[in-house]
Amino acid sequence: MQDSNSVGIVTPQYVHIDKPLELRSGSVLSSYNLVYETYGKLNAAKSNAVLVCHALSGNHHIAGVYADIPKSSGWWDNMIGPGKPIDTNRFFVIGVNNLGGCHGSTGPASIDARTGKHYGADFPIVMVEDWVETHVQLAEHLGIEQFAAVVGGSLGGMQALQWTLDYPEKVRYALVIAAASKLTAQNIAFNDVARQAIMTDQEFYGGDYHAFNTYPKRGLRLARMLGHITYLSDDSMAAKFGRDLRGDTFSFDFDVEFEIESYLRYQGDKFADLFDANSYLLMTKALDYFDPAAAYDGDLSIAFKNIQADFLVLSFTSDWRFSPERSRSIVKALLDNEINVSYAEITSSHGHDSFLMETAYYHQMVQAYMHNIST
Amino acid sequence: MQDSNSVGIVTPQYVHIDKPLELRSGSVLSSYNLVYETYGKLNAAKSNAVLVCHALSGNHHIAGVYADIPKSSGWWDNMIGPGKPIDTNRFFVIGVNNLGGCHGSTGPASIDARTGKHYGADFPIVMVEDWVETHVQLAEHLGIEQFAAVVGGSLGGMQALQWTLDYPEKVRYALVIAAASKLTAQNIAFNDVARQAIMTDQEFYGGDYHAFNTYPKRGLRLARMLGHITYLSDDSMAAKFGRDLRGDTFSFDFDVEFEIESYLRYQGDKFADLFDANSYLLMTKALDYFDPAAAYDGDLSIAFKNIQADFLVLSFTSDWRFSPERSRSIVKALLDNEINVSYAEITSSHGHDSFLMETAYYHQMVQAYMHNIST
């Protein structure tokens, strides 16, 4: 799995934040853990730090591999490494698992020290703004006062955007990729079907499935199958699977039959074994709630009035989950505020997942943009 | 519910077809029932019969109302009636519940005379071609040798198309609305998630839920919620629901919160109480299997070589389930065969459901087309 420009073997690190976090919901977490990874070296001026925020099912393991674990490359390994678009020879790159996640940071599947039991349904709902607060604590822990850049795709892009709103002086550049300033009714509708699949699973037990030694695998599997359809484009599914059958003829039963069914069910099964259902609910809700313009009567231009960072906004032509139109509205609101923004609509057939792909023009754009950031 | 150009009070009729039906799957049904309704009068020459085929969740009750049942208008009541686009003053219109359905025709929820139990999982899978065969039997029962027109939207349009392929001399005009000549991988993927929702419901019992006095309501509800998203357009959902909340502020829990969630869950609940889960599986599979070009190496133009009917093909600009592009490929293949085809892409924001809406230009197109059909 290692190439010459990989960051190589990496090890996750932990920080315990022993400072109460007041969430936007009004709930308070008295303390929490964050798991994170770093790649490259923080320079003496501490001016070369890049925070990479993850999307719905992502985590802190962005680049490199784990010792002795084959196929353990980070989810954005094609983007981050020595000589790669986000160049670890120049930048100190940080990945962090978001609060409420299920990969090491405190979340619903963690043990609540107060009760000695899993948080389960008691874990509070978190918003993108809350994540930014936790990132601030991590930055403080690492001695970073200002990020050279905050970067993210999809829900990660929303966090990068929120960073520039809440801490304008702490972000020099924001890279907002395949994102949107809010979900549409259709986006929310898909999320709700996914949540209902999980919550109506008889093994869900109102979120306290840990106490019953079970988990809502069927529901989480369906949620992922559905999500996966929205990450791909119609064209990419047609090119990859079309109407191909697994066998030679119709089976005239309801077993797996078309290749696309096989693929989706496999993706659903794999995910349901790895991810926590309560975390999935939380992450989708954070997506639904995100809407920085809401406090300004829906006027994104006014919402952006305090932004100081420069922006790179990227969208992908075949992304129907967060279409280019959604990115353009972000760019428009940035331009209304005379903010320095670069924008590109990248031709790609891979749908929303394009932001994870190694498309030459896309990577060149990021590389060039990052190259111009002084450290 | 009655307007001056309603067909008025209607009564379903039944026919028992006591002739074995050899299905494309190889299974044989020794006999079966069909429930149907008719509107208008069959003329002496029996030349004014119009067959209307229904879509996934439709049935035989297309127009008029049932005596003493409020809000019982047929699903295409805006299209069919005296003076309406399909004018019952001129045409004898027939609606039939398809075999495998759950509204009166023999289907999985029917009692199998051989066993005295519900068919359940034993009901064979049916294809669009099989439905055409059952329609032929109904036509024979009614003494109709040739239809003035066969009409349908969505899956109904596929049946109208199949009619012209299997019985070219028995259809003078085909109206194929918001349809496609085959499903895409994405279409199949959505269907598979819906089926998996039903089949992984613990109350499904491999399709034999009747025997356990239960039914997979959770799964069917999810299937319908998901389906519903694909019937609407992003724009129509945005216009109708946007990001509107039911309350004043975020609730920070997983109860119903956005208006779109409320709407979808209501639709899902309502449907799950009325429809049979096994029928839903069958109908989606008939959709997946439909592909008249498959026997001709995917060449639709060759598949259409024996068509004799004239065609009206209609699509809707915001339909992303079966986009205008899909209708255009049907039109192209018809033109390749020098078939008389009229085509329109109708501007509508209602997505796939547009074919059920009373859009003026759409109805005028159908009215004008039907007007030119001599009886």
CSV table of C-alpha atoms in Angstrom, one decimal, chain A residues 90-256:
chain,number,residue,atom,x,y,z
A,90,ARG,CA,5.5,22.0,3.7
A,91,PHE,CA,2.4,21.6,5.9
A,92,PHE,CA,1.6,20.1,9.3
A,93,VAL,CA,-1.6,18.3,8.5
A,94,ILE,CA,-4.1,17.4,11.2
A,95,GLY,CA,-7.0,14.9,11.0
A,96,VAL,CA,-9.4,14.6,13.9
A,97,ASN,CA,-12.4,12.4,14.5
A,98,ASN,CA,-15.4,14.5,15.3
A,99,LEU,CA,-17.1,14.5,18.6
A,100,GLY,CA,-20.1,12.1,18.3
A,101,GLY,CA,-18.2,9.9,15.9
A,102,CYS,CA,-17.3,6.2,16.5
A,103,HIS,CA,-13.6,6.0,15.8
A,104,GLY,CA,-12.0,7.1,19.0
A,105,SER,CA,-13.4,10.5,19.9
A,106,THR,CA,-16.1,10.6,22.5
A,107,GLY,CA,-19.4,9.6,21.0
A,108,PRO,CA,-22.6,7.6,21.6
A,109,ALA,CA,-20.6,4.3,21.6
A,110,SER,CA,-18.2,5.6,24.3
A,111,ILE,CA,-18.6,4.8,28.0
A,112,ASP,CA,-20.1,7.6,30.0
A,113,ALA,CA,-17.9,8.0,33.0
A,114,ARG,CA,-20.8,9.2,35.1
A,115,THR,CA,-22.8,6.0,34.6
A,116,GLY,CA,-20.2,3.4,33.6
A,117,LYS,CA,-22.4,2.6,30.6
A,118,HIS,CA,-22.5,3.5,26.9
A,119,TYR,CA,-23.9,7.0,26.2
A,120,GLY,CA,-26.2,5.5,23.6
A,121,ALA,CA,-29.3,7.6,23.2
A,122,ASP,CA,-28.1,10.0,26.0
A,123,PHE,CA,-25.3,11.4,23.8
A,124,PRO,CA,-26.3,15.0,22.9
A,125,ILE,CA,-26.9,16.1,19.4
A,126,VAL,CA,-24.0,18.1,18.0
A,127,MET,CA,-23.9,20.8,15.4
A,128,VAL,CA,-21.1,21.8,13.0
A,129,GLU,CA,-20.5,24.8,15.2
A,130,ASP,CA,-19.9,22.5,18.2
A,131,TRP,CA,-17.3,20.6,16.2
A,132,VAL,CA,-15.5,23.8,15.4
A,133,GLU,CA,-15.3,24.5,19.2
A,134,THR,CA,-13.7,21.1,19.7
A,135,HIS,CA,-11.2,21.7,16.9
A,136,VAL,CA,-10.3,25.0,18.7
A,137,GLN,CA,-9.5,23.0,21.8
A,138,LEU,CA,-7.3,20.6,19.8
A,139,ALA,CA,-5.5,23.5,18.2
A,140,GLU,CA,-4.9,25.0,21.6
A,141,HIS,CA,-3.5,21.6,22.8
A,142,LEU,CA,-1.1,21.6,19.8
A,143,GLY,CA,-0.1,25.2,20.3
A,144,ILE,CA,-1.6,26.4,17.0
A,145,GLU,CA,-3.1,29.9,17.1
A,146,GLN,CA,-4.0,30.1,13.4
A,147,PHE,CA,-4.4,27.6,10.7
A,148,ALA,CA,-2.8,28.1,7.3
A,149,ALA,CA,-5.8,26.4,5.9
A,150,VAL,CA,-8.9,24.5,7.0
A,151,VAL,CA,-9.9,22.0,4.3
A,152,GLY,CA,-12.9,19.6,3.9
A,153,GLY,CA,-15.2,17.9,1.4
A,154,SER,CA,-18.9,17.5,1.8
A,155,LEU,CA,-19.8,17.8,5.5
A,156,GLY,CA,-16.1,18.5,6.0
A,157,GLY,CA,-16.4,21.5,3.7
A,158,MET,CA,-19.2,22.8,5.9
A,159,GLN,CA,-16.9,22.7,8.9
A,160,ALA,CA,-14.2,24.6,7.0
A,161,LEU,CA,-16.8,27.2,6.1
A,162,GLN,CA,-18.0,27.4,9.7
A,163,TRP,CA,-14.5,27.8,10.9
A,164,THR,CA,-14.1,31.0,8.9
A,165,LEU,CA,-17.4,32.3,10.3
A,166,ASP,CA,-16.7,31.6,14.0
A,167,TYR,CA,-13.0,32.3,14.1
A,168,PRO,CA,-12.3,34.6,11.2
A,169,GLU,CA,-8.8,35.5,12.5
A,170,LYS,CA,-7.8,31.9,13.0
A,171,VAL,CA,-8.1,30.7,9.4
A,172,ARG,CA,-6.0,32.1,6.5
A,173,TYR,CA,-7.4,29.9,3.8
A,174,ALA,CA,-10.5,27.7,3.5
A,175,LEU,CA,-10.9,24.9,0.9
A,176,VAL,CA,-14.6,24.1,0.6
A,177,ILE,CA,-15.1,21.1,-1.7
A,178,ALA,CA,-18.3,19.5,-2.9
A,179,ALA,CA,-20.2,21.2,-0.1
A,180,ALA,CA,-23.3,23.3,0.3
A,181,SER,CA,-24.3,26.1,2.6
A,182,LYS,CA,-27.4,24.1,3.7
A,183,LEU,CA,-29.2,20.9,2.8
A,184,THR,CA,-32.2,21.0,0.5
A,185,ALA,CA,-35.5,19.4,1.3
A,186,GLN,CA,-34.5,16.5,-0.8
A,187,ASN,CA,-31.2,16.1,1.0
A,188,ILE,CA,-33.1,16.1,4.4
A,189,ALA,CA,-35.6,13.7,3.0
A,190,PHE,CA,-32.9,11.1,2.1
A,191,ASN,CA,-31.3,11.6,5.6
A,192,ASP,CA,-34.7,11.1,7.2
A,193,VAL,CA,-35.3,7.8,5.4
A,194,ALA,CA,-31.9,6.7,6.5
A,195,ARG,CA,-32.6,7.6,10.1
A,196,GLN,CA,-36.0,6.0,10.0
A,197,ALA,CA,-34.4,2.8,8.7
A,198,ILE,CA,-32.2,2.8,11.8
A,199,MET,CA,-34.7,3.9,14.3
A,200,THR,CA,-37.4,1.5,13.2
A,201,ASP,CA,-35.0,-1.4,13.3
A,202,GLN,CA,-36.2,-3.6,16.1
A,203,GLU,CA,-32.7,-3.9,17.4
A,204,PHE,CA,-32.4,-0.1,17.9
A,205,TYR,CA,-34.1,0.0,21.3
A,206,GLY,CA,-34.4,3.7,21.2
A,207,GLY,CA,-30.6,4.1,20.8
A,208,ASP,CA,-29.8,1.9,23.8
A,209,TYR,CA,-28.9,-1.2,21.8
A,210,HIS,CA,-25.6,-1.6,23.7
A,211,ALA,CA,-27.6,-2.4,26.8
A,212,PHE,CA,-29.2,-5.2,25.0
A,213,ASN,CA,-26.0,-6.6,23.5
A,214,THR,CA,-27.2,-6.0,20.0
A,215,TYR,CA,-27.2,-3.3,17.3
A,216,PRO,CA,-29.5,-2.2,14.5
A,217,LYS,CA,-27.5,-3.7,11.7
A,218,ARG,CA,-30.4,-4.0,9.2
A,219,GLY,CA,-31.2,-0.3,9.5
A,220,LEU,CA,-27.7,0.9,9.3
A,221,ARG,CA,-27.1,-1.3,6.2
A,222,LEU,CA,-30.1,0.2,4.5
A,223,ALA,CA,-29.1,3.7,5.5
A,224,ARG,CA,-25.7,3.1,3.9
A,225,MET,CA,-27.1,1.5,0.7
A,226,LEU,CA,-29.3,4.5,0.2
A,227,GLY,CA,-26.5,7.0,1.0
A,228,HIS,CA,-24.3,5.2,-1.4
A,229,ILE,CA,-26.7,5.8,-4.3
A,230,THR,CA,-26.6,9.5,-3.6
A,231,TYR,CA,-22.8,9.6,-3.5
A,232,LEU,CA,-22.5,8.2,-7.0
A,233,SER,CA,-23.8,9.7,-10.3
A,234,ASP,CA,-26.3,8.0,-12.5
A,235,ASP,CA,-23.7,7.9,-15.2
A,236,SER,CA,-21.0,6.4,-13.1
A,237,MET,CA,-23.4,3.6,-11.9
A,238,ALA,CA,-24.4,3.1,-15.6
A,239,ALA,CA,-20.7,2.8,-16.6
A,240,LYS,CA,-19.7,0.6,-13.8
A,241,PHE,CA,-22.8,-1.7,-13.5
A,242,GLY,CA,-25.4,-0.9,-16.1
A,243,ARG,CA,-28.0,-3.6,-16.1
A,244,ASP,CA,-25.4,-6.4,-15.8
A,245,LEU,CA,-26.6,-9.5,-14.2
A,246,ARG,CA,-24.5,-11.7,-11.9
A,247,GLY,CA,-25.8,-14.8,-13.7
A,248,ASP,CA,-26.7,-15.4,-17.3
A,249,THR,CA,-30.4,-15.1,-17.0
A,250,PHE,CA,-33.1,-13.7,-14.7
A,251,SER,CA,-33.5,-15.7,-11.6
A,252,PHE,CA,-37.1,-14.9,-11.0
A,253,ASP,CA,-36.7,-14.5,-7.3
A,254,PHE,CA,-35.6,-11.8,-4.9
A,255,ASP,CA,-32.0,-12.9,-4.3
A,256,VAL,CA,-29.2,-10.7,-5.4
